[in-house]
């Protein structure tokens, strides 16, 4: 062990504990049970068994334990963005893919291809950059992992700039914020812009946050430690007070979190929390939805955002195998093409074939991708890819690696198309595009949405 550090060897990490023990002790409080301490016994904390506590100090510890239930914030509204309330629609039992017969699997694939017919499957490349990150991108001190993250963040900002979303008088809400790196770069890009606010939504306690290091006085950073499922933006004090248009952003927002964020923005934020709807949004024609939504002038912003408190959405998608029918926003689309919760649950799991078919490549890419920024940011983002039921061994005689990859990509696009249809119905012009190269990230699809132009009132 290092001098002045705990003498406990952590097998899982293959190193000694780095905590500092009390004077005269060899072990820290967590590993103090390894030495005699007047027969004092340490027991797992009943609130969180991942840590221990002295038995004779349990009651005192429970009052200050970080895992204790804390008072709910004002913006917490139980299940406001959860989606499906009818549990009858949810299948009771999920059959493993590996137990499907060849005929059942072929039937599923046939349904997938039929539902995907006519959809835009060849996405356009929108690999952009932004001047705010040029210095960091050219810094030789950044390693490969940091460089990959910077390229993704630069492209996300470039796409935001193209949609005229980087402007004054806006509140940027970063979902699944983690350390807050994406908001950090948006703040850098808006260096000379006034009246900018950031809300960083993250349900987990995060270490090494960067939002506290900002020196600008005219930009405000606030963290909301809450699950997106229960977040009512209308009740966030800063939005309640200033009524700024919101731009929803996210980098690798895993599975169902994307659906929860979309519903949070385009449903619960435009409906008062007491259940009374605001003024109805004027209808938009299909022709109007194909036009580019105007955002580059003050007059245009006022007309569009008066009706749409959400100025835009830019989310890098990720981990479709973690999607959930209960929360999924594209259920109506699935039903319209003859599919339901059973097929969704299969397609959701089959979507992992798009990456785990190349297991070695995925492992390398995800390790480098997650090592710097997302080690502390995500809920086992890297681990879920390796644990997902790929069926690669059992399906080896039925489907080749390339076929599995193709089917996995089809599942992803079908799930994403449901999200696009949902946004269209809610009055947004939405699109999917590749925002970075697969070598940078295998999860390289960006979802963007801006309010569709309003249909002009007919003249009499």
XYZ file of N, CA, C and O in Angstrom, residues 69 72-83 85 226-232 235 268 273:
96
model
N -33.641 8.310 1.829
C -34.645 8.973 0.992
C -34.688 10.455 1.341
O -34.883 10.837 2.490
N -38.543 15.140 -1.903
C -38.678 15.272 -3.354
C -38.634 16.753 -3.747
O -39.259 17.589 -3.096
N -37.894 17.090 -4.814
C -37.864 18.484 -5.266
C -39.208 18.900 -5.857
O -40.049 18.045 -6.184
N -39.418 20.194 -6.025
C -40.714 20.707 -6.499
C -41.027 20.232 -7.911
O -42.192 20.138 -8.299
N -39.987 19.931 -8.697
C -40.206 19.523 -10.087
C -40.394 18.008 -10.222
O -40.462 17.485 -11.321
N -40.463 17.296 -9.101
C -40.705 15.849 -9.129
C -42.211 15.592 -9.192
O -42.963 15.961 -8.292
N -42.667 14.988 -10.291
C -44.071 14.575 -10.429
C -44.055 13.102 -10.833
O -43.609 12.761 -11.928
N -44.542 12.251 -9.966
C -44.438 10.804 -10.145
C -44.944 10.355 -11.515
O -46.097 10.601 -11.888
N -44.051 9.717 -12.292
C -44.388 9.077 -13.574
C -45.012 10.013 -14.607
O -45.732 9.565 -15.496
N -44.708 11.308 -14.536
C -45.322 12.251 -15.476
C -44.931 11.955 -16.927
O -45.696 12.205 -17.854
N -43.731 11.395 -17.133
C -43.279 11.101 -18.496
C -43.231 9.607 -18.790
O -42.635 9.191 -19.783
N -43.858 8.812 -17.934
C -43.715 7.350 -18.033
C -44.353 6.763 -19.278
O -43.863 5.794 -19.836
N -45.461 7.337 -19.728
C -46.098 6.798 -20.928
C -47.235 5.861 -20.612
O -48.219 6.249 -19.972
N -49.980 3.508 -19.357
C -50.568 3.245 -18.039
C -51.270 1.883 -18.007
O -51.458 1.291 -16.954
N -32.683 13.965 -10.679
C -33.998 13.353 -10.742
C -34.043 12.429 -11.959
O -33.362 12.676 -12.958
N -34.826 11.374 -11.872
C -35.046 10.506 -13.024
C -35.916 11.262 -14.028
O -36.899 11.908 -13.647
N -35.567 11.184 -15.310
C -36.319 11.902 -16.346
C -37.790 11.500 -16.310
O -38.669 12.304 -16.638
N -38.071 10.283 -15.891
C -39.446 9.771 -15.823
C -40.334 10.649 -14.945
O -41.530 10.749 -15.162
N -39.728 11.318 -13.958
C -40.507 12.090 -12.982
C -40.252 13.595 -13.093
O -40.655 14.345 -12.200
N -39.606 14.039 -14.151
C -39.217 15.455 -14.260
C -40.307 16.282 -14.940
O -40.669 16.034 -16.092
N -40.820 17.277 -14.226
C -41.780 18.228 -14.788
C -41.059 19.561 -14.964
O -40.837 20.295 -13.995
N -42.236 22.960 -13.558
C -42.099 23.291 -12.142
C -40.664 23.621 -11.731
O -40.409 23.885 -10.556
N -45.158 16.925 -21.467
C -45.362 17.478 -20.120
C -44.923 18.936 -20.022
O -45.468 19.689 -19.215
N -48.935 21.387 -15.293
C -48.859 20.211 -14.434
C -50.154 19.914 -13.700
O -50.333 18.832 -13.166
